[in-house]
XYZ file of C-alpha atoms in Angstrom:
710
model
C -38.239 2.925 36.794
C -38.916 2.593 33.118
C -42.185 0.777 32.519
C -43.942 0.333 35.804
C -47.598 0.912 36.627
C -48.138 1.344 40.333
C -51.252 0.430 42.278
C -52.431 4.054 42.437
C -52.240 4.289 38.658
C -54.294 1.121 38.314
C -56.852 2.769 40.552
C -57.003 5.763 38.233
C -57.572 3.478 35.261
C -60.324 1.650 37.113
C -61.970 4.979 37.885
C -61.797 6.011 34.256
C -63.273 2.658 33.202
C -66.145 3.129 35.638
C -66.747 6.645 34.333
C -66.896 5.347 30.783
C -69.328 2.622 31.824
C -71.629 5.188 33.462
C -71.538 7.843 30.748
C -71.620 5.485 27.782
C -68.528 7.105 26.250
C -66.591 4.597 24.136
C -62.848 5.101 24.354
C -61.716 3.494 21.118
C -58.210 3.224 19.728
C -59.261 2.306 16.227
C -59.563 -1.067 14.587
C -58.177 -4.077 16.388
C -56.659 -5.207 13.103
C -52.984 -4.185 12.854
C -52.712 -1.068 10.748
C -50.337 -0.582 7.860
C -46.967 0.870 8.892
C -47.187 4.619 9.185
C -44.447 7.240 9.046
C -42.932 7.080 12.529
C -42.976 10.804 13.221
C -44.528 14.079 12.371
C -43.884 17.654 13.321
C -45.552 18.663 16.591
C -48.105 20.723 14.659
C -49.181 17.593 12.765
C -50.261 15.709 15.896
C -54.033 15.471 16.127
C -55.321 17.123 19.295
C -58.001 15.186 21.159
C -60.877 17.144 22.646
C -61.412 14.698 25.484
C -59.942 15.559 28.902
C -59.350 11.880 29.618
C -55.774 10.689 29.117
C -55.136 8.528 26.083
C -51.921 6.868 27.288
C -51.380 5.217 30.678
C -48.062 3.375 30.271
C -44.977 3.357 28.032
C -41.748 1.367 27.662
C -38.993 1.088 25.068
C -36.033 -1.204 24.396
C -33.351 0.446 22.318
C -29.881 -0.912 21.619
C -27.936 -2.244 18.637
C -29.743 -5.598 18.923
C -33.347 -4.425 18.873
C -35.313 -1.203 18.935
C -38.900 -1.542 20.046
C -41.509 0.431 21.947
C -45.013 -0.180 23.271
C -47.668 2.012 24.867
C -50.967 1.199 26.613
C -54.123 3.188 25.956
C -56.652 3.821 28.700
C -59.061 1.560 26.766
C -56.665 -1.367 27.322
C -55.409 -1.432 23.747
C -51.698 -2.023 23.174
C -49.724 -0.197 20.479
C -46.195 -1.213 19.484
C -43.557 -0.179 16.960
C -39.986 -0.993 16.028
C -37.871 -3.945 14.944
C -39.282 -7.399 14.264
C -42.964 -6.450 14.193
C -43.683 -10.143 13.545
C -42.867 -10.741 17.213
C -46.301 -9.322 17.968
C -47.999 -10.790 14.925
C -47.054 -14.357 15.823
C -45.275 -15.156 12.549
C -41.697 -15.823 11.579
C -40.178 -13.490 8.967
C -39.558 -15.285 5.683
C -37.018 -12.880 4.201
C -34.263 -11.814 6.560
C -32.705 -8.472 5.607
C -29.149 -8.415 4.316
C -27.952 -5.790 6.772
C -28.519 -5.165 10.470
C -29.279 -1.556 9.508
C -32.251 -2.687 7.422
C -33.681 -5.188 9.901
C -37.438 -5.513 9.443
C -39.140 -2.662 11.240
C -42.542 -0.993 11.327
C -44.236 2.128 12.584
C -46.847 2.177 15.364
C -49.734 -0.270 15.000
C -52.303 -1.723 17.354
C -51.642 -5.242 18.617
C -54.491 -7.548 17.666
C -56.289 -9.428 20.410
C -55.184 -7.189 23.308
C -57.974 -5.100 24.849
C -57.447 -5.120 28.617
C -53.785 -4.143 29.103
C -52.865 -1.995 32.100
C -49.034 -1.884 31.892
C -46.323 -3.001 29.495
C -42.604 -3.847 29.647
C -40.342 -4.315 26.628
C -36.947 -5.915 25.980
C -35.115 -7.107 22.900
C -36.391 -10.651 23.530
C -39.959 -10.222 24.744
C -42.927 -7.968 25.395
C -44.923 -8.476 28.595
C -48.121 -6.860 29.806
C -50.297 -6.724 32.900
C -53.971 -7.231 32.113
C -56.982 -6.023 34.071
C -57.187 -9.351 35.870
C -53.714 -8.785 37.385
C -52.162 -11.570 35.319
C -48.935 -11.204 33.347
C -48.802 -12.339 29.732
C -45.689 -12.319 27.545
C -44.804 -12.919 23.936
C -41.273 -13.934 23.011
C -39.372 -13.736 19.754
C -40.299 -16.247 17.048
C -40.723 -19.164 16.811
C -42.858 -18.958 19.989
C -44.874 -16.085 18.576
C -47.952 -16.146 20.854
C -48.977 -14.636 24.171
C -48.386 -16.878 27.169
C -49.470 -16.329 30.760
C -46.643 -16.373 33.301
C -47.725 -18.888 35.930
C -47.542 -18.008 39.606
C -48.471 -14.287 39.492
C -51.701 -12.766 40.823
C -52.687 -9.139 41.287
C -49.642 -7.695 39.520
C -49.252 -3.920 39.728
C -45.800 -3.378 38.194
C -43.639 -5.207 35.685
C -40.080 -5.049 34.326
C -38.213 -7.209 31.802
C -34.598 -7.494 30.711
C -33.678 -9.903 27.920
C -35.572 -13.144 28.572
C -36.003 -12.419 32.280
C -38.798 -10.550 34.009
C -40.260 -9.645 37.382
C -43.694 -8.520 38.554
C -44.705 -6.810 41.786
C -47.990 -7.971 43.289
C -50.384 -5.759 45.255
C -49.335 -7.612 48.417
C -45.735 -6.416 47.980
C -44.500 -9.824 46.839
C -41.955 -9.749 44.033
C -41.960 -12.727 41.689
C -39.575 -13.330 38.784
C -39.261 -15.687 35.818
C -36.660 -16.679 33.264
C -36.782 -17.905 29.636
C -40.461 -18.724 29.483
C -40.716 -20.457 32.859
C -43.097 -19.795 35.734
C -42.566 -17.102 38.361
C -40.776 -17.818 41.620
C -40.750 -15.624 44.764
C -37.766 -13.340 45.257
C -38.824 -10.990 48.079
C -41.737 -9.661 50.124
C -42.423 -6.124 51.286
C -41.237 -4.554 48.027
C -42.384 -1.051 47.118
C -40.377 -0.492 43.918
C -37.824 -2.375 41.780
C -35.940 -2.525 38.499
C -33.943 -5.029 36.434
C -30.589 -4.931 34.663
C -28.288 -7.336 32.896
C -26.683 -8.598 36.118
C -29.808 -8.838 38.258
C -32.217 -6.503 40.013
C -32.716 -4.194 42.970
C -35.745 -3.303 45.064
C -36.781 -0.726 47.623
C -38.239 -2.463 50.664
C -40.983 -1.235 52.964
C -38.585 -1.102 55.935
C -36.341 1.401 54.066
C -33.693 -1.099 53.039
C -32.258 -1.542 49.553
C -32.160 -5.173 48.453
C -30.489 -6.603 45.346
C -30.269 -10.018 43.727
C -28.223 -11.557 40.950
C -29.323 -13.427 37.842
C -28.445 -16.649 39.666
C -31.138 -16.007 42.282
C -33.716 -15.124 39.652
C -32.977 -18.116 37.418
C -33.135 -20.490 40.361
C -29.516 -21.638 40.151
C -28.803 -20.133 43.569
C -31.347 -19.990 46.378
C -31.439 -17.445 49.141
C -32.862 -14.062 50.130
C -31.942 -10.693 48.704
C -28.634 -9.195 49.624
C -29.467 -6.198 51.770
C -27.312 -3.239 50.747
C -28.167 -0.739 53.444
C -30.868 1.709 54.410
C -31.785 4.416 51.881
C -34.247 7.288 51.750
C -35.271 7.004 48.121
C -38.190 8.181 46.024
C -37.342 6.009 43.039
C -34.642 3.790 41.553
C -33.555 2.629 38.110
C -30.899 0.309 36.687
C -29.110 1.530 33.582
C -27.391 -0.966 31.297
C -26.173 -4.140 32.926
C -25.327 -3.057 36.447
C -25.464 0.646 37.316
C -28.060 1.415 39.984
C -29.352 4.988 40.020
C -31.120 6.252 43.121
C -33.331 9.322 43.446
C -33.226 10.316 47.110
C -36.065 12.047 48.928
C -34.084 15.288 48.941
C -33.683 15.153 45.125
C -30.087 13.934 45.094
C -29.160 11.596 42.240
C -26.621 8.892 43.097
C -25.116 5.898 41.298
C -23.416 2.695 42.427
C -22.678 -0.852 41.350
C -24.880 -2.956 43.650
C -23.472 -6.238 42.305
C -19.924 -5.487 43.403
C -18.192 -7.203 46.310
C -18.055 -4.046 48.433
C -19.455 -4.606 51.894
C -20.636 -1.002 51.948
C -21.683 0.404 48.587
C -19.663 3.393 47.351
C -21.982 6.039 45.883
C -21.107 8.622 43.228
C -23.022 11.892 43.361
C -24.645 13.170 40.147
C -26.297 16.394 41.183
C -29.623 17.343 42.679
C -33.078 18.072 41.272
C -35.079 19.019 44.328
C -38.567 18.416 42.962
C -37.747 15.210 41.036
C -40.261 12.373 41.516
C -39.147 9.760 38.943
C -35.825 8.536 37.579
C -35.071 6.487 34.457
C -31.683 5.297 33.241
C -29.984 3.794 30.220
C -26.407 2.570 29.942
C -24.835 6.025 29.596
C -27.474 8.635 30.413
C -30.125 9.301 33.018
C -33.284 11.442 33.195
C -35.575 12.621 35.987
C -39.144 13.875 35.949
C -40.153 16.681 38.278
C -43.424 17.217 40.120
C -44.257 19.957 37.587
C -43.862 17.535 34.680
C -40.470 18.718 33.433
C -37.897 16.239 32.142
C -34.199 16.827 32.860
C -31.377 14.642 31.562
C -27.603 14.300 31.741
C -24.854 12.009 30.416
C -23.862 10.812 26.968
C -25.654 12.535 24.128
C -24.056 11.103 20.994
C -27.316 11.045 19.014
C -29.205 13.798 20.824
C -30.859 11.416 23.291
C -30.861 14.062 26.042
C -33.328 16.118 23.999
C -31.651 19.464 24.681
C -31.145 20.377 21.012
C -27.466 19.354 20.915
C -25.382 16.187 20.779
C -22.938 17.341 23.446
C -22.281 15.274 26.535
C -23.759 16.969 29.610
C -22.280 16.807 33.088
C -25.238 18.651 34.600
C -28.967 18.069 34.205
C -30.372 19.935 31.189
C -34.012 20.526 30.276
C -35.476 18.106 27.727
C -39.116 19.061 28.325
C -40.472 22.059 30.222
C -43.650 20.382 31.470
C -46.500 17.980 30.889
C -44.456 14.777 31.202
C -46.188 11.864 32.924
C -43.587 9.112 32.416
C -40.029 8.522 31.183
C -38.644 5.637 29.094
C -34.973 5.424 28.086
C -32.963 3.359 25.615
C -29.291 3.382 24.721
C -29.548 6.077 22.035
C -33.116 7.265 22.564
C -35.253 8.863 25.259
C -39.053 8.967 25.221
C -41.658 10.691 27.356
C -45.392 10.279 27.714
C -47.906 12.977 28.477
C -51.663 12.447 28.567
C -52.110 12.413 24.796
C -48.669 12.310 23.172
C -45.555 10.146 23.055
C -42.420 12.028 22.032
C -38.824 10.872 21.646
C -35.355 12.328 21.133
C -32.240 10.646 19.750
C -31.856 8.051 17.001
C -35.179 6.716 15.722
C -34.235 3.225 14.549
C -37.610 2.694 12.859
C -37.018 5.758 10.726
C -33.366 4.786 10.285
C -34.350 1.332 9.006
C -36.684 2.898 6.441
C -34.022 5.375 5.305
C -31.330 2.710 5.105
C -33.465 0.172 3.288
C -31.092 -1.281 0.704
C -34.030 -1.814 -1.649
C -35.168 1.830 -1.567
C -35.204 3.107 -5.148
C -33.920 5.699 -5.506
C -31.894 5.616 -2.277
C -31.861 8.717 -0.068
C -29.041 11.011 -1.145
C -27.543 14.339 -0.128
C -25.481 16.812 -2.111
C -23.264 18.706 0.328
C -23.933 22.421 -0.106
C -20.990 24.718 -0.810
C -18.417 21.936 -1.226
C -16.434 21.740 -4.460
C -13.939 18.889 -4.260
C -10.896 17.950 -6.284
C -10.362 14.551 -4.588
C -12.265 12.129 -2.312
C -11.465 9.205 -0.030
C -13.707 7.127 2.271
C -13.221 4.525 5.010
C -15.657 2.938 7.466
C -18.213 5.710 8.169
C -15.885 8.620 7.315
C -15.256 10.588 4.123
C -12.659 13.264 3.382
C -12.376 15.684 0.485
C -9.875 18.236 -0.805
C -11.905 21.366 -1.509
C -11.388 24.046 -4.149
C -8.858 25.979 -2.031
C -6.792 22.938 -1.037
C -8.273 22.366 2.423
C -8.935 18.823 3.638
C -12.436 18.495 5.098
C -13.894 15.343 6.663
C -17.254 14.149 7.952
C -18.744 11.033 9.544
C -17.434 8.860 12.374
C -16.983 5.125 12.732
C -17.298 5.105 16.504
C -19.027 8.035 18.144
C -19.014 6.329 21.545
C -15.211 6.292 21.551
C -14.792 10.042 21.174
C -13.726 11.590 24.431
C -11.180 14.338 24.919
C -10.770 16.413 28.070
C -14.069 15.088 29.440
C -16.059 16.130 26.361
C -17.712 13.411 24.289
C -18.454 14.445 20.725
C -21.776 13.578 19.177
C -23.466 13.210 15.848
C -23.982 16.928 15.214
C -20.254 17.540 15.618
C -19.196 15.121 12.892
C -22.053 15.428 10.413
C -20.781 18.408 8.442
C -17.460 18.774 6.586
C -14.885 19.885 9.170
C -11.454 21.331 8.457
C -8.672 18.788 9.016
C -5.709 20.375 7.219
C -4.909 23.286 4.920
C -2.837 23.696 1.745
C -3.213 20.090 0.623
C -2.481 19.089 -2.968
C -3.831 15.566 -3.038
C -5.533 12.707 -1.222
C -4.327 9.183 -1.876
C -6.352 7.183 0.611
C -8.048 7.104 4.007
C -8.209 4.660 6.924
C -10.481 5.179 9.916
C -10.431 3.776 13.428
C -12.762 5.324 15.990
C -12.075 9.044 16.142
C -8.746 8.635 14.286
C -8.473 9.377 10.573
C -5.262 8.276 8.860
C -4.802 9.692 5.385
C -2.134 10.016 2.725
C -1.474 13.465 1.302
C -0.447 14.390 -2.229
C 3.208 13.853 -1.390
C 2.631 10.309 -0.173
C 3.079 11.155 3.514
C 0.957 9.345 6.118
C -1.004 11.885 8.174
C -3.284 11.654 11.204
C -6.270 13.771 12.224
C -8.308 13.198 15.390
C -11.751 14.533 16.255
C -11.276 16.763 19.257
C -13.082 19.288 21.448
C -10.356 20.673 23.727
C -12.600 22.777 25.963
C -16.232 22.555 26.925
C -18.387 24.714 24.684
C -15.821 25.104 21.908
C -16.597 24.001 18.381
C -15.372 20.497 17.559
C -12.457 20.211 15.211
C -10.082 17.766 13.632
C -6.702 18.077 15.318
C -3.703 17.361 13.080
C -1.203 15.075 14.813
C 2.035 13.359 13.871
C 1.503 9.908 12.399
C 4.246 7.383 13.024
C 5.179 5.378 9.934
C 7.750 2.642 10.431
C 8.394 2.377 6.690
C 8.789 6.127 6.010
C 8.450 5.471 2.271
C 6.024 7.763 0.417
C 2.730 6.006 -0.294
C 0.883 5.867 -3.583
C -2.281 4.379 -2.057
C -3.847 3.455 1.317
C -6.871 1.174 1.735
C -8.478 -1.315 4.127
C -10.964 -1.644 6.974
C -9.840 -4.115 9.659
C -6.239 -3.792 8.493
C -4.488 -1.031 6.554
C -2.608 -1.719 3.332
C -0.391 0.651 1.422
C 1.452 0.784 -1.875
C 4.792 2.559 -1.747
C 5.526 5.297 -4.258
C 8.932 3.925 -5.264
C 8.892 1.601 -8.262
C 9.130 -2.101 -7.415
C 8.226 -1.672 -3.737
C 6.189 -4.487 -2.194
C 2.687 -4.106 -0.900
C 2.628 -3.686 2.895
C -0.226 -4.326 5.361
C -0.754 -4.142 9.105
C -3.331 -3.776 11.822
C -2.248 -0.122 12.103
C -1.340 2.129 9.149
C 2.035 3.070 10.623
C 3.070 -0.493 11.427
C 2.828 -2.385 8.153
C 4.830 -5.398 6.985
C 5.585 -6.394 3.384
C 3.213 -8.866 1.723
C 5.339 -11.395 -0.215
C 4.749 -12.395 -3.810
C 3.316 -9.102 -5.085
C 5.810 -7.059 -7.102
C 5.181 -3.575 -8.375
C 1.538 -3.266 -7.248
C -0.470 -0.488 -8.920
C -3.891 -0.914 -7.225
C -5.299 -2.721 -4.199
C -8.518 -3.612 -2.398
C -8.511 -4.836 1.203
C -11.465 -6.279 3.068
C -11.069 -7.447 6.652
C -8.000 -9.751 6.522
C -7.869 -10.272 2.758
C -5.981 -8.055 0.338
C -5.934 -8.371 -3.436
C -3.609 -6.256 -5.570
C -3.049 -5.595 -9.263
C 0.618 -5.986 -10.108
C 2.581 -4.176 -12.797
C 1.737 -6.883 -15.352
C -2.031 -6.583 -14.832
C -2.358 -9.828 -12.854
C -4.351 -9.995 -9.576
C -2.737 -11.636 -6.551
C -4.434 -12.136 -3.159
C -3.078 -12.800 0.327
C -4.310 -13.059 3.901
C -3.100 -10.335 6.254
C -1.526 -11.613 9.488
C -3.093 -10.429 12.718
C -1.179 -8.292 15.192
C 2.195 -9.952 15.989
C 1.075 -13.001 13.999
C 3.657 -12.417 11.256
C 6.424 -13.770 13.508
C 4.988 -17.313 13.519
C 3.055 -17.530 10.229
C 3.998 -17.664 6.574
C 1.836 -15.765 4.097
C 1.236 -17.727 0.889
C -0.286 -15.505 -1.830
C -2.379 -16.854 -4.710
C -2.799 -15.565 -8.253
C -6.378 -15.216 -9.529
C -6.880 -17.231 -12.715
C -8.809 -15.651 -15.569
C -7.555 -12.063 -15.221
C -5.097 -10.297 -17.509
C -4.562 -6.609 -18.104
C -6.243 -5.406 -14.896
C -5.761 -1.804 -13.830
C -8.115 -1.430 -10.819
C -9.829 -3.605 -8.215
C -12.666 -3.283 -5.673
C -14.031 -5.478 -2.871
C -17.416 -6.264 -1.348
C -17.011 -8.612 1.637
C -15.227 -11.716 0.292
C -16.033 -10.859 -3.337
C -13.661 -8.908 -5.562
C -13.994 -7.398 -9.031
C -11.180 -6.268 -11.317
C -11.435 -3.598 -14.015
C -9.473 -4.456 -17.141
C -7.835 -1.959 -19.432
C -10.433 -2.845 -22.064
C -13.235 -1.520 -19.824
C -14.483 -5.051 -19.009
C -15.079 -6.229 -15.435
C -14.308 -9.709 -14.105
C -15.263 -10.906 -10.596
C -14.222 -13.690 -8.225
C -14.516 -14.850 -4.614
C -11.670 -15.450 -2.183
C -11.264 -16.708 1.364
C -8.350 -17.376 3.681
C -7.330 -20.765 5.037
C -4.962 -21.459 7.911
C -2.808 -24.531 7.438
C -1.288 -26.073 10.554
C 2.397 -27.000 10.531
C 4.591 -29.493 12.377
C 6.065 -28.332 15.648
C 8.832 -25.830 15.086
C 7.544 -24.697 11.700
C 5.371 -21.727 10.836
C 1.666 -21.999 10.110
C 0.705 -21.174 6.535
C -1.846 -18.447 5.762
C -3.186 -19.468 2.372
C -5.879 -17.981 0.128
C -8.323 -19.935 -1.998
C -9.560 -18.011 -5.043
C -12.101 -18.850 -7.708
C -11.497 -18.361 -11.401
C -12.639 -14.867 -12.377
C -15.832 -14.634 -14.405
C -16.794 -12.000 -16.945
C -19.713 -9.810 -15.803
C -20.665 -8.570 -19.249
C -20.040 -4.962 -18.229
C -18.369 -2.848 -20.898
C -17.071 0.708 -21.318
C -16.372 0.959 -17.562
C -14.100 3.791 -16.390
C -13.895 2.952 -12.671
C -15.305 0.515 -10.113
C -16.045 0.670 -6.380
C -17.479 -1.595 -3.702
C -18.386 -2.062 -0.041
C -20.595 -4.288 2.114
C -23.633 -3.263 0.062
C -22.187 -4.505 -3.221
C -20.342 -3.123 -6.229
C -20.766 -0.172 -8.533
C -19.184 1.354 -11.568
C -18.870 4.595 -13.488
C -18.983 4.274 -17.250
C -16.971 6.379 -19.664
C -19.831 8.872 -19.999
C -19.844 9.520 -16.228
C -22.992 7.556 -15.383
C -23.073 5.735 -12.020
C -24.496 2.215 -11.809
C -24.861 0.090 -8.655
C -24.960 -3.693 -9.017
C -23.975 -7.085 -7.686
C -22.816 -10.145 -9.598
C -24.338 -13.551 -8.793
C -21.849 -15.530 -10.841
C -23.986 -15.537 -13.958
C -25.345 -12.049 -14.453
C -25.168 -8.490 -13.165
C -28.207 -7.501 -11.080
C -28.842 -3.788 -10.753
C -29.177 -2.177 -7.326
C -30.920 1.124 -6.506
C -28.747 3.956 -7.790
C -28.981 7.675 -7.013
C -29.731 10.234 -9.687
C -26.774 12.526 -10.319
C -27.321 14.978 -13.176
C -23.717 15.892 -13.954
C -21.125 13.434 -15.198
C -19.360 11.666 -12.317
C -15.565 11.433 -12.294
C -15.010 9.615 -8.978
C -16.926 7.440 -6.501
C -15.550 6.303 -3.136
C -17.105 3.748 -0.792
C -17.114 3.517 2.984
C -18.450 0.548 4.900
C -22.095 1.156 3.944
C -22.136 4.522 2.176
C -20.910 6.049 -1.063
C -19.856 9.541 -2.147
C -19.520 10.723 -5.754
C -17.674 13.734 -7.181
C -18.956 15.158 -10.450
C -17.180 17.194 -13.129
C -18.089 20.427 -11.312
C -16.653 19.184 -7.995
C -20.058 18.756 -6.309
C -20.170 15.860 -3.816
C -23.280 13.672 -3.486
C -23.447 10.919 -0.851
C -25.932 8.081 -0.333
C -26.315 4.918 1.729
C -26.191 4.490 5.506
C -27.160 7.685 7.329
C -26.795 7.225 11.088
C -23.247 8.462 11.795
C -22.980 11.542 9.610
C -21.904 9.587 6.520
C -23.894 11.796 4.131
C -22.433 15.079 5.357
C -25.557 16.176 7.225
C -27.350 15.552 10.497
C -28.934 12.124 9.890
C -32.607 12.312 9.044
C -33.444 9.761 11.761
C -31.717 11.774 14.503
C -33.880 14.169 16.523
C -32.035 16.497 18.878
C -35.278 17.538 20.570
C -38.329 15.597 21.723
C -40.413 14.903 18.616
C -43.929 13.394 18.788
C -44.530 9.961 17.351
C -47.289 9.971 14.786
C -49.819 7.518 16.173
C -53.300 7.065 14.677
C -55.708 9.161 16.700
C -58.161 7.585 19.095
C -61.846 8.126 18.499
C -63.216 10.883 20.767
């Protein structure tokens, strides 16, 4: 289980409290006023050692997925410390300024929760934080606007607690299990329970008579009445539910097994996942599982895309590997992070979303940047979270991945360390005319205009990852001058007068009508705008897969633009660079017009009249979801956005040499200077900057928490 305090542990805390009362020692955790956000980690040597033999921490839980990342820990004094996204959840206030990007969601380092002094256990989800106090009552705080602690009615003498989303359950000292939903009171679910856990589809419990019992959300929410579904007799030491529905069981003989207890099978089919003979605790996330041994070691297996197994790699493991050699008192797992608690320290491995939010703060000035050592490039291209470069000897090298979780070849799942450094994709290349990324697939156009395909691959376990060069099917077969897009791929054919073509896949594009002789393009989701041979800008909506057979694309010319030679996009905003070095911007959006029966629907585009930004002497422009940027004729980079009236500067990296090219992925940028050096900045959680992300820790790394008074 993840965040459960059993009756014996409560007894230990009571004993410690009595000892403190007798000796007069004051176990303090610092001021009850929330502290200022602190750096979320420090090197192990920086952690303050406490001279006291008494444990500082008695319980720990984390919630970690793409919706929320949060953790809380209970001190022996009863103080509660929390960290992670939406710190206002615990401060009882609604945020007034919502961040522009999910990557920069408000987040804070560890701080003490005001007004909590008698906590004994804690459970955390993306929607709520719940605690057991010394009086055995359960109190929860939900996301704003509720914003205050509320006692869950109907629970007395609680000894263990678990939450999932807006649901929760507590185990009473009598063995009664009571659950609640969405702020309501607790209702009885079962008696004679010795251990339990919750998941997205319901929960499971070990019963005193040796049976395994499970219930669905319907039982817990009160929409369906009835007892637990008994799923057979087990000899288990512990259990845990990972993700929505996978039940992991730690048997008395140390075997680790997994099943889906919410399936319709009359007898549950169990999959075997190895044996750790001296294991005493199990914890599970959606795609990985860890056990704690009687000697305090932590061993983990499963997906390891961001180093969450803590073994120093990001390789998927099919056997249990050592994350910690000893000293571990408790485990807590999230989707991309694993944490452990010993008596005085909390340490975590994987992606630290608190640190990631600080690094990816769009308002950071200057933004974090990285110049890739040893790389001298002659050309760049970027798409989604990937970037490719032609180096000084003509080799194509790529880094970053749009979808780490989708990478699986021959049973090996590649992780962040595999894709974070420039990796050879092809040799003897003479040019790079564009890039399009989907999962582990990188489509690119070489110097001859040919569509190529490279795929991240690790053919055999233990071998170095590589980019395998495969044949890319291209229905058009015409050499391409340019390739661009995110949701869809759009290309400009090399031959003069060829129409622009777009499609959901690069090799299956269809002509876009009304655009003759395009020389430049920018595509964002299902909109594409192109500069034609006369310098006009024309926009169109891209049909979805197979949609072109029953729709008619109606392009629209952008008023207010003449003499354009380049174009860039940022969401539904576009900016065109004129031959004069001026920049004009406009907004566009698609509209679907219904048609009478038997006629095709019309895919139209509504565009605003382009407005002058006031920018002058511009040599090139670029854009992505974070806004626009430009390089002036002296090689200086400037990041900005246009509000319709004026250009507002955004944080821009410092690059000493003159820049000749900037490319933009979804939320990152890479610049090539006159010497060929490549500097990247922006989002840094999927290898976009050509290095192991700063917020990724491949080994257990202590959280830096303010020290308790001795």
